[in-house]
One Martini backbone bead per residue (centre of mass of N, CA, C, O) as a GRO file, in nm:
protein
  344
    1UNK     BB    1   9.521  10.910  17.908
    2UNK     BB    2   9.823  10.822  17.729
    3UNK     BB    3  10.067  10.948  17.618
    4UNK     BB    4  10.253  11.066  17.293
    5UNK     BB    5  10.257  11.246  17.017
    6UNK     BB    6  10.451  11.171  16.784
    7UNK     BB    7  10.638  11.283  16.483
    8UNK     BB    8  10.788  11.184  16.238
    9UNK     BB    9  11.028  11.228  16.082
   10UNK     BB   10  10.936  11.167  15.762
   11UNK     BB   11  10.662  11.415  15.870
   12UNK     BB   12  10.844  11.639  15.968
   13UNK     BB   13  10.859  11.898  15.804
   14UNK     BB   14  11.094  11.910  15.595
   15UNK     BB   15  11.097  11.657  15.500
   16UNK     BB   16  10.831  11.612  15.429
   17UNK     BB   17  10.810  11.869  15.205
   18UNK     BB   18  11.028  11.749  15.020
   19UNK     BB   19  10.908  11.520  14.941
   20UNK     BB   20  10.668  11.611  14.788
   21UNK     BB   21  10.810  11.771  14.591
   22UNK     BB   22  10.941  11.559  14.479
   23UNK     BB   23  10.727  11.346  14.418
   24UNK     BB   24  10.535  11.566  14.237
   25UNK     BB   25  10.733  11.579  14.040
   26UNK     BB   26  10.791  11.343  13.943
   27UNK     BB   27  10.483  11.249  13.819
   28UNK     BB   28  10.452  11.496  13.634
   29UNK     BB   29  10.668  11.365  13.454
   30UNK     BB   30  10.560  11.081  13.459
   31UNK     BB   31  10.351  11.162  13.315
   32UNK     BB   32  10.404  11.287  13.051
   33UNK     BB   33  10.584  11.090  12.964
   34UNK     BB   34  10.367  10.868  12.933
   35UNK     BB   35  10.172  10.995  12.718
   36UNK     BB   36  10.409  10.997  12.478
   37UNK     BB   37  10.528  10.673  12.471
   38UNK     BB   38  10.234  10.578  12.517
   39UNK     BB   39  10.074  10.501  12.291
   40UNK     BB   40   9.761  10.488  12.420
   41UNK     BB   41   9.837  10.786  12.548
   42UNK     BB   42   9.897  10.911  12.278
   43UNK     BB   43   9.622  10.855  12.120
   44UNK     BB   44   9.430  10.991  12.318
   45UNK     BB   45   9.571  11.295  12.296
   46UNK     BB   46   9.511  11.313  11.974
   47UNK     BB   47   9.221  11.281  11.991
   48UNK     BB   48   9.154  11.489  12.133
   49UNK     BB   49   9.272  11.748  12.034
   50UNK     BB   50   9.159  11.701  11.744
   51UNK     BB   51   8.872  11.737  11.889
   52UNK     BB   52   8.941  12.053  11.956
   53UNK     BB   53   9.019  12.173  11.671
   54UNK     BB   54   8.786  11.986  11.535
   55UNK     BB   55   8.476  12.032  11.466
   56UNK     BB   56   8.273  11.804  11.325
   57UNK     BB   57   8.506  11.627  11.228
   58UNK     BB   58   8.644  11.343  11.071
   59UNK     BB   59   8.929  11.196  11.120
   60UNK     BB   60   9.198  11.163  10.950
   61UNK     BB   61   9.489  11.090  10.755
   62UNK     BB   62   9.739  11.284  10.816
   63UNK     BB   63   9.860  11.444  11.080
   64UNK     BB   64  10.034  11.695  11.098
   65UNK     BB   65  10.336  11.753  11.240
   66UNK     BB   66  10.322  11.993  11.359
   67UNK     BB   67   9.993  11.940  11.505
   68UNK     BB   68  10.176  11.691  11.668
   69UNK     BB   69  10.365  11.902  11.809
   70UNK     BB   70  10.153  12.067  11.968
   71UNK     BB   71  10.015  11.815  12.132
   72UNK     BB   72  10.336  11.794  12.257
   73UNK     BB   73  10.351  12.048  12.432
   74UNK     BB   74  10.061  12.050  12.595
   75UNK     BB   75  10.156  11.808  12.739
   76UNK     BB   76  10.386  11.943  12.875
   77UNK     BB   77  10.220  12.222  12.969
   78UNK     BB   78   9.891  12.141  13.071
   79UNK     BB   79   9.810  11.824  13.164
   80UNK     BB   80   9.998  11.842  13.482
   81UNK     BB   81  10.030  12.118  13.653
   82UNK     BB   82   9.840  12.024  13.888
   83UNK     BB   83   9.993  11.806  14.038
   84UNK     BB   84  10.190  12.007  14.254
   85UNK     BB   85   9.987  12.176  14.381
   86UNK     BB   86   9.818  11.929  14.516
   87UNK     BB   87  10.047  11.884  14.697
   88UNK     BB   88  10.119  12.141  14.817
   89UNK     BB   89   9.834  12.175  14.990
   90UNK     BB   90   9.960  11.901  15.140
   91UNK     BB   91  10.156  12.061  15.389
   92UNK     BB   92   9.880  12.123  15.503
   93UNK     BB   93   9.881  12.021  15.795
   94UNK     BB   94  10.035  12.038  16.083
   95UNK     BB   95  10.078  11.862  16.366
   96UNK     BB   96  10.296  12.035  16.552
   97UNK     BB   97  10.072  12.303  16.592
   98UNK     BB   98   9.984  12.148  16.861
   99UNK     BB   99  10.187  12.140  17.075
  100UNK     BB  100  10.138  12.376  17.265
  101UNK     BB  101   9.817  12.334  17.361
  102UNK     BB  102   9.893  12.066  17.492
  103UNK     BB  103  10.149  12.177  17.658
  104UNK     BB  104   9.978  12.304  17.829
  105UNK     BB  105   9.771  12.137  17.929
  106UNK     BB  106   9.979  11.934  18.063
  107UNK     BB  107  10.047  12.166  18.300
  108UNK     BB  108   9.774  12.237  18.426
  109UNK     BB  109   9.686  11.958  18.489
  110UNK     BB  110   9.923  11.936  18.709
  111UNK     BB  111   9.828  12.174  18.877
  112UNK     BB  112   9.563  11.979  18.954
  113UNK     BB  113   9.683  11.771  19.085
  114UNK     BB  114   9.499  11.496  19.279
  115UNK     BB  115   9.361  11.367  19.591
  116UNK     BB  116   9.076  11.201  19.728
  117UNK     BB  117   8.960  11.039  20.048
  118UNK     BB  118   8.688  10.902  20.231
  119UNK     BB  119   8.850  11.109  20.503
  120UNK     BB  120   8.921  11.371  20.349
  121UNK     BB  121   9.235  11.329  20.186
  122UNK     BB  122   9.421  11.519  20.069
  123UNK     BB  123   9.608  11.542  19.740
  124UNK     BB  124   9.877  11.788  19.625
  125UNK     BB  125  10.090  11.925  19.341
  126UNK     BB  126  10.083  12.188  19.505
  127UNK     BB  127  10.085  12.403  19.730
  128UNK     BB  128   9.810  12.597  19.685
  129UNK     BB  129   9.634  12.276  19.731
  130UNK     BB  130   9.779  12.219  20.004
  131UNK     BB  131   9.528  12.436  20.175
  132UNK     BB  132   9.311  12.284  20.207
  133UNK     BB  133   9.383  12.113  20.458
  134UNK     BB  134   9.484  12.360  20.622
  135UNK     BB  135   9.248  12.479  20.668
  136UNK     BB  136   9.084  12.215  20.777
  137UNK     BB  137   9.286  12.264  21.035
  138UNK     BB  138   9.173  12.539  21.100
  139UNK     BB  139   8.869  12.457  21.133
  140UNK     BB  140   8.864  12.323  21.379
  141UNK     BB  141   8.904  12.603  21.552
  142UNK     BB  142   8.582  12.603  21.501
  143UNK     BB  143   8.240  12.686  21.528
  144UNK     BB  144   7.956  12.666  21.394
  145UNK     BB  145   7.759  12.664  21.106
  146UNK     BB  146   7.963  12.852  20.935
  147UNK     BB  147   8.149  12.599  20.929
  148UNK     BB  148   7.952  12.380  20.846
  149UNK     BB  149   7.932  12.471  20.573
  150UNK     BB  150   8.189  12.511  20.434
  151UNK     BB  151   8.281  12.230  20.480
  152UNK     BB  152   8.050  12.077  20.307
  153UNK     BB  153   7.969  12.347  20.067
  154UNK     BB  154   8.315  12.370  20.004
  155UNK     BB  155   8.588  12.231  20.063
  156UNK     BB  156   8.468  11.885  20.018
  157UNK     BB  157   8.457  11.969  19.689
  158UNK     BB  158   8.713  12.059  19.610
  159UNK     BB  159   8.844  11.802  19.624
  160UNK     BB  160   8.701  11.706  19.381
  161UNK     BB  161   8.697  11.881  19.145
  162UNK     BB  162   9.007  11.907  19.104
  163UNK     BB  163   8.998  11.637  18.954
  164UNK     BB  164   8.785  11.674  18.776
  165UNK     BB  165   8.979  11.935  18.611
  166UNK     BB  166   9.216  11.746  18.547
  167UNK     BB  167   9.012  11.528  18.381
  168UNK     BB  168   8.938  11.736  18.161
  169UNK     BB  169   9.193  11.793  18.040
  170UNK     BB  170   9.251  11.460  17.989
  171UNK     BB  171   9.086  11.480  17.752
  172UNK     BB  172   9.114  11.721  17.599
  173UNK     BB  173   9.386  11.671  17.517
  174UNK     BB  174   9.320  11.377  17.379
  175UNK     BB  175   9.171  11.531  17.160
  176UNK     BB  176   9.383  11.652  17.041
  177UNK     BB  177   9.565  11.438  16.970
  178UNK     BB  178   9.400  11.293  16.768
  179UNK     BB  179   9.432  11.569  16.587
  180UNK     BB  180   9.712  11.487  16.502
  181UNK     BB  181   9.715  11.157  16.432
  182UNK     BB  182   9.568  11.253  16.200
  183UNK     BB  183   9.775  11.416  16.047
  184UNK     BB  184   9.960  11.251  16.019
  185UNK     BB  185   9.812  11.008  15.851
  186UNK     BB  186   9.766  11.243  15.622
  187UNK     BB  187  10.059  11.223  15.547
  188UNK     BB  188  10.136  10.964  15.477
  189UNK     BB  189   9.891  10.927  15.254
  190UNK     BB  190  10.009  11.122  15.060
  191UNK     BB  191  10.313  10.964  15.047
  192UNK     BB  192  10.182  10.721  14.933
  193UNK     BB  193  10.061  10.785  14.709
  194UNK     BB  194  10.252  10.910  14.530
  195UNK     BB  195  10.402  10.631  14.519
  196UNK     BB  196  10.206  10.487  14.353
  197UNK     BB  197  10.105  10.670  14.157
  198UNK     BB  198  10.402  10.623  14.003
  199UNK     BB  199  10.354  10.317  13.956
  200UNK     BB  200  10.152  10.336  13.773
  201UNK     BB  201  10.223  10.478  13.546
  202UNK     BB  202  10.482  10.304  13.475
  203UNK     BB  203  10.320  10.040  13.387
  204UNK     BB  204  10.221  10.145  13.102
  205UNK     BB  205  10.509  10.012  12.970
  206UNK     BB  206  10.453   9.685  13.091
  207UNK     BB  207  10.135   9.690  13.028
  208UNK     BB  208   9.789   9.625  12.957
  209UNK     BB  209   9.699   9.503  13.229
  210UNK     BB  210   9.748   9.604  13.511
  211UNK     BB  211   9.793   9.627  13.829
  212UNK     BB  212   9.661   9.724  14.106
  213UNK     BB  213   9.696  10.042  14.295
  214UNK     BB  214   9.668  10.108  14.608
  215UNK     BB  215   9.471  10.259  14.862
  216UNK     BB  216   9.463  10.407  15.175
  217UNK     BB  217   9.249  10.561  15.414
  218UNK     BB  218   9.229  10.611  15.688
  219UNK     BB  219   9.213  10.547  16.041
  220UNK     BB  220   9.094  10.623  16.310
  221UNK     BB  221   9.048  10.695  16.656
  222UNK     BB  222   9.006  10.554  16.916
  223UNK     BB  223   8.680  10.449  17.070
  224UNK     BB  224   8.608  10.587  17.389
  225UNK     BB  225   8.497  10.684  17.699
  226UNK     BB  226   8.707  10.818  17.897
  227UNK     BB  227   8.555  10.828  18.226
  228UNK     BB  228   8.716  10.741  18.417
  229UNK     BB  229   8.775  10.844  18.766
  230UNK     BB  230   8.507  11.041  18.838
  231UNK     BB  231   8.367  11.224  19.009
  232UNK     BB  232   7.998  11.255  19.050
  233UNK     BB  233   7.963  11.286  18.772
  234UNK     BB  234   7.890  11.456  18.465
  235UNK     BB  235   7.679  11.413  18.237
  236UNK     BB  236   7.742  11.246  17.981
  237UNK     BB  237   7.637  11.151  17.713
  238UNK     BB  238   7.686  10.835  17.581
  239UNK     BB  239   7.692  10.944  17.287
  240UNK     BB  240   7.938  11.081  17.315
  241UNK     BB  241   8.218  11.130  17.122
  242UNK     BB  242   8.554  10.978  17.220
  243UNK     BB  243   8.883  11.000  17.192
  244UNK     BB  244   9.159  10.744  17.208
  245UNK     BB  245   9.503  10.805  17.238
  246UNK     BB  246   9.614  10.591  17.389
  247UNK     BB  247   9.476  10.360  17.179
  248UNK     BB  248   9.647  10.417  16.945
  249UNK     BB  249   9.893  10.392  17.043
  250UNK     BB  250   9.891  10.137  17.132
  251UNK     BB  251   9.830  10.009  16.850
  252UNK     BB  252   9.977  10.212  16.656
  253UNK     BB  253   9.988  10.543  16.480
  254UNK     BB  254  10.043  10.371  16.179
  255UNK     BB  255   9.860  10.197  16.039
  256UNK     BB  256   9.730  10.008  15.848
  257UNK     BB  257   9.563  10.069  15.561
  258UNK     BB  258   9.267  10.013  15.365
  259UNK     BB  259   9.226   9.899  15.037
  260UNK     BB  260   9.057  10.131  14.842
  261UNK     BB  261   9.235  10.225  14.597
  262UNK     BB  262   9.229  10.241  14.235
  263UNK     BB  263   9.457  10.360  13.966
  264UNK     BB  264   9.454  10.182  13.756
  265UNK     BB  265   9.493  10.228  13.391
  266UNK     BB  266   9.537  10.264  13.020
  267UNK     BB  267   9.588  10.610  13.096
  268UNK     BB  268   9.748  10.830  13.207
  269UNK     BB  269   9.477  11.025  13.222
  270UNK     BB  270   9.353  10.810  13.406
  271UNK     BB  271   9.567  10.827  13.669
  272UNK     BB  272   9.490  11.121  13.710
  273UNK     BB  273   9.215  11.103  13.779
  274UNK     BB  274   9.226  10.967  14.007
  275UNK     BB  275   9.437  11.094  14.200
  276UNK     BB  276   9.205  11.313  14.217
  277UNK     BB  277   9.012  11.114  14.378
  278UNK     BB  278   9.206  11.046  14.600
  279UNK     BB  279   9.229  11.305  14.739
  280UNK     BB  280   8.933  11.389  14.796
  281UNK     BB  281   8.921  11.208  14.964
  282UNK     BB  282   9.096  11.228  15.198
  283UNK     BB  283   8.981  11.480  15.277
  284UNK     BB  284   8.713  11.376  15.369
  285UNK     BB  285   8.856  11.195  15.594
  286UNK     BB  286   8.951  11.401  15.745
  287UNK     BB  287   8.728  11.590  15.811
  288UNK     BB  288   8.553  11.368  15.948
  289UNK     BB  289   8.775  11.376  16.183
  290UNK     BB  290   8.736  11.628  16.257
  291UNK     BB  291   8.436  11.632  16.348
  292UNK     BB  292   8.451  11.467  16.585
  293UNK     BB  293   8.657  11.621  16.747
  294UNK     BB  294   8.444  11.854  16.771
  295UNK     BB  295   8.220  11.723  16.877
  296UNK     BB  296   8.412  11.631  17.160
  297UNK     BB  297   8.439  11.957  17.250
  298UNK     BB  298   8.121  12.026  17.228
  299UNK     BB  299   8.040  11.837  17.458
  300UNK     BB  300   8.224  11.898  17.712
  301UNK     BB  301   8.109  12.173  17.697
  302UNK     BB  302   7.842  12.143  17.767
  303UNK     BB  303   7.852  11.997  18.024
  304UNK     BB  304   7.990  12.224  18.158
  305UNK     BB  305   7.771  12.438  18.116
  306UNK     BB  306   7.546  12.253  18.266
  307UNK     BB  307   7.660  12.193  18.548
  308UNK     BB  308   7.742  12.472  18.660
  309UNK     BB  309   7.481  12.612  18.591
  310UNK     BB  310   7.322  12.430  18.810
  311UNK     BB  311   7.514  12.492  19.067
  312UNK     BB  312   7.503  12.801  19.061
  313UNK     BB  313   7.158  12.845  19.061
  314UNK     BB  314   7.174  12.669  19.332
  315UNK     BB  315   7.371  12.652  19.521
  316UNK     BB  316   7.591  12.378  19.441
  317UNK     BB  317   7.737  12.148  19.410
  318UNK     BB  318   7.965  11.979  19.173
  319UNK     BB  319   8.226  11.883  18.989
  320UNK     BB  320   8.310  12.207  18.868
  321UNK     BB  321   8.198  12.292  19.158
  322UNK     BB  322   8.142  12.565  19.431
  323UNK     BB  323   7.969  12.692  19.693
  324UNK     BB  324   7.875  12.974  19.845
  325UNK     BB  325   7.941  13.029  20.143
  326UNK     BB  326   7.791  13.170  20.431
  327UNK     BB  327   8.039  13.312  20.524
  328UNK     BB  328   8.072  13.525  20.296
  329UNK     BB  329   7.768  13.675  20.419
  330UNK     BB  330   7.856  13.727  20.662
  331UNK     BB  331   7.786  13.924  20.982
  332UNK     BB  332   7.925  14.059  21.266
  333UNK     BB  333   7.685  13.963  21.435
  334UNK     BB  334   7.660  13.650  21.372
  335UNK     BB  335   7.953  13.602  21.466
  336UNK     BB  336   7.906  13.742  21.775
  337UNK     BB  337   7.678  13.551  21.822
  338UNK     BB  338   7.805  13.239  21.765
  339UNK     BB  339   7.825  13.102  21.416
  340UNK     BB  340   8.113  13.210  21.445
  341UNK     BB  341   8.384  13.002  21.674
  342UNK     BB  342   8.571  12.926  21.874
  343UNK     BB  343   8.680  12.630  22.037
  344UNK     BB  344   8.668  12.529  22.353
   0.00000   0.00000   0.00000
């Protein structure tokens, strides 16, 4: 997986924000103003009203002038409050709040970088990992069983290892980032509801018959294998869900999504029935792509310590583990007795 995953300026931080807030209020205001206006959104509302103030009668006019002046103060004041908090809710989550454990995953990574190759030749990108080397360097000068074990069952596993270790770094990172791009992705399409959501109310106005406005749900993160080029093989299972944030990114990180919700409706509160079912949806979706994110992320960490457990109660080598070597556990008898000693 390769790639950063910046959050666009104008969903990030106080931009992000302000659009929210700025855009929430402007809808609230025009649910009132069209639903006063408008004709048909204006007769739904003292027709609801007329019958929740008179219960079991018939309605017939004149409807008196004060008591549809109070049904015009509760659409004012009561029939749309809930739609500036209902956005303000969707403020968080911040995309950026995984920054830090993103970079921290990035600096490890690096710290773990090497390679080997079938000659048994290391390459580490830190003094401390080119240390592997040295040792085998120094063990040349050494010889006997316990040298041979060290070397065999400690030391060239650890060249594998390492590389593994980097390489789950870079997978579970990667897993990181898509839960980030799925929160951008997440906030753009609050932005877009808003702004349809405005432009239906609007059309109320404009037509009896309005045409369709449109909304759509995320797209997922590219799913791949993402397990190219790992030592040793990790035993994981091929059914295991990992998002690929590489290919999202390389495919460009906000796709246009499918239309899939229709918002149009005859009365302003018809359109805002809908617009609550359309956040409704939208966490719904945004949920499912984090439950895959987890789902990802405890697939690796099973396969991760049933490898280790493996490895360790057998005393073997493993893709993120090395066995204990028996030099560990020589006595002095052992080693001045010949099972190591300096090479002649």
């Amino acid at each position: 997986m390769s790639g950063e995953v910046t959050t666009p300026a104008d969903l990030a931080g106080g931009a992000y924000e302000g659009t929210v807030r700025q855009q929430a209020k402007k809808l609230h205001d025009e649910l009132i103003k069209q639903t006063i206006e408008d004709m048909e959104s204006w007769m739904k509302a003292v027709e609801n009203e007329w019958a929740q103030a008179h219960p079991g009668e018939q309605m017939g006019p004149p409807i008196p002038p004060e008591e549809v002046q109070g049904y015009r103060v509760k659409v004012q004041n009561e029939y749309f409050e809930w739609v500036i908090p209902a956005f303000e809710q969707r403020l968080k989550p911040d995309p950026d709040d995984l920054d830090p454990v993103i970079d921290t995953m990035r600096t490890i990574e690096g710290m773990f970088e090497g390679s080997a190759d079938t000659a048994g030749n290391f390459t580490g990108a830190s003094a401390a990992l080119g240390r592997i080397n040295d040792v085998r360097v120094e063990m040349a000068g050494w010889e006997g069983t316990f040298k041979d074990n060290f070397i065999d069952n400690f030391l060239t596993p650890l060249q594998s290892v390492v590389p593994n270790q980097r390489k789950l770094l870079s997978v579970v990172r990667g897993q990181l980032e898509c839960n980030k791009i799925i929160y951008v992705r997440y906030r753009k399409a609050v932005v877009e509801l808003l702004k349809k959501s405005i432009d239906a109310v609007q059309m109320l106005n404009n037509a009896r018959d309005p045409k369709s406005e449109l909304w759509g749900t995320l797209v997922a993160c590219a799913i791949g294998t993402a397990l190219g080029a790992v030592t040793g093989g990790w035993g994981l299972a091929a059914t295991a869900v990992l998002l690929d944030a590489g290919g999202t990114l390389a495919q460009g990180l906000l796709p246009d999504p499918p239309p899939t919700n229709d918002l149009s409706a005859p009365t302003a509160a018809e359109v805002a029935v809908k617009i609550s079912e359309a956040l409704n949806k939208l966490d719904a979706d945004t949920y499912e792509q984090e439950r895959m994110v987890a789902d990802a992320l405890n697939a690796l960490g099973a396969m991760l310590e049933d490898n280790r457990a493996t490895s360790i109660k057998a005393n073997t080598p493993g893709a993120f583990s090395v066995a204990e070597p028996k030099l560990n556990e020589a006595t002095p008898g052992q080693i001045t007795g010949g099972s190591f000693r300096p090479a002649t």
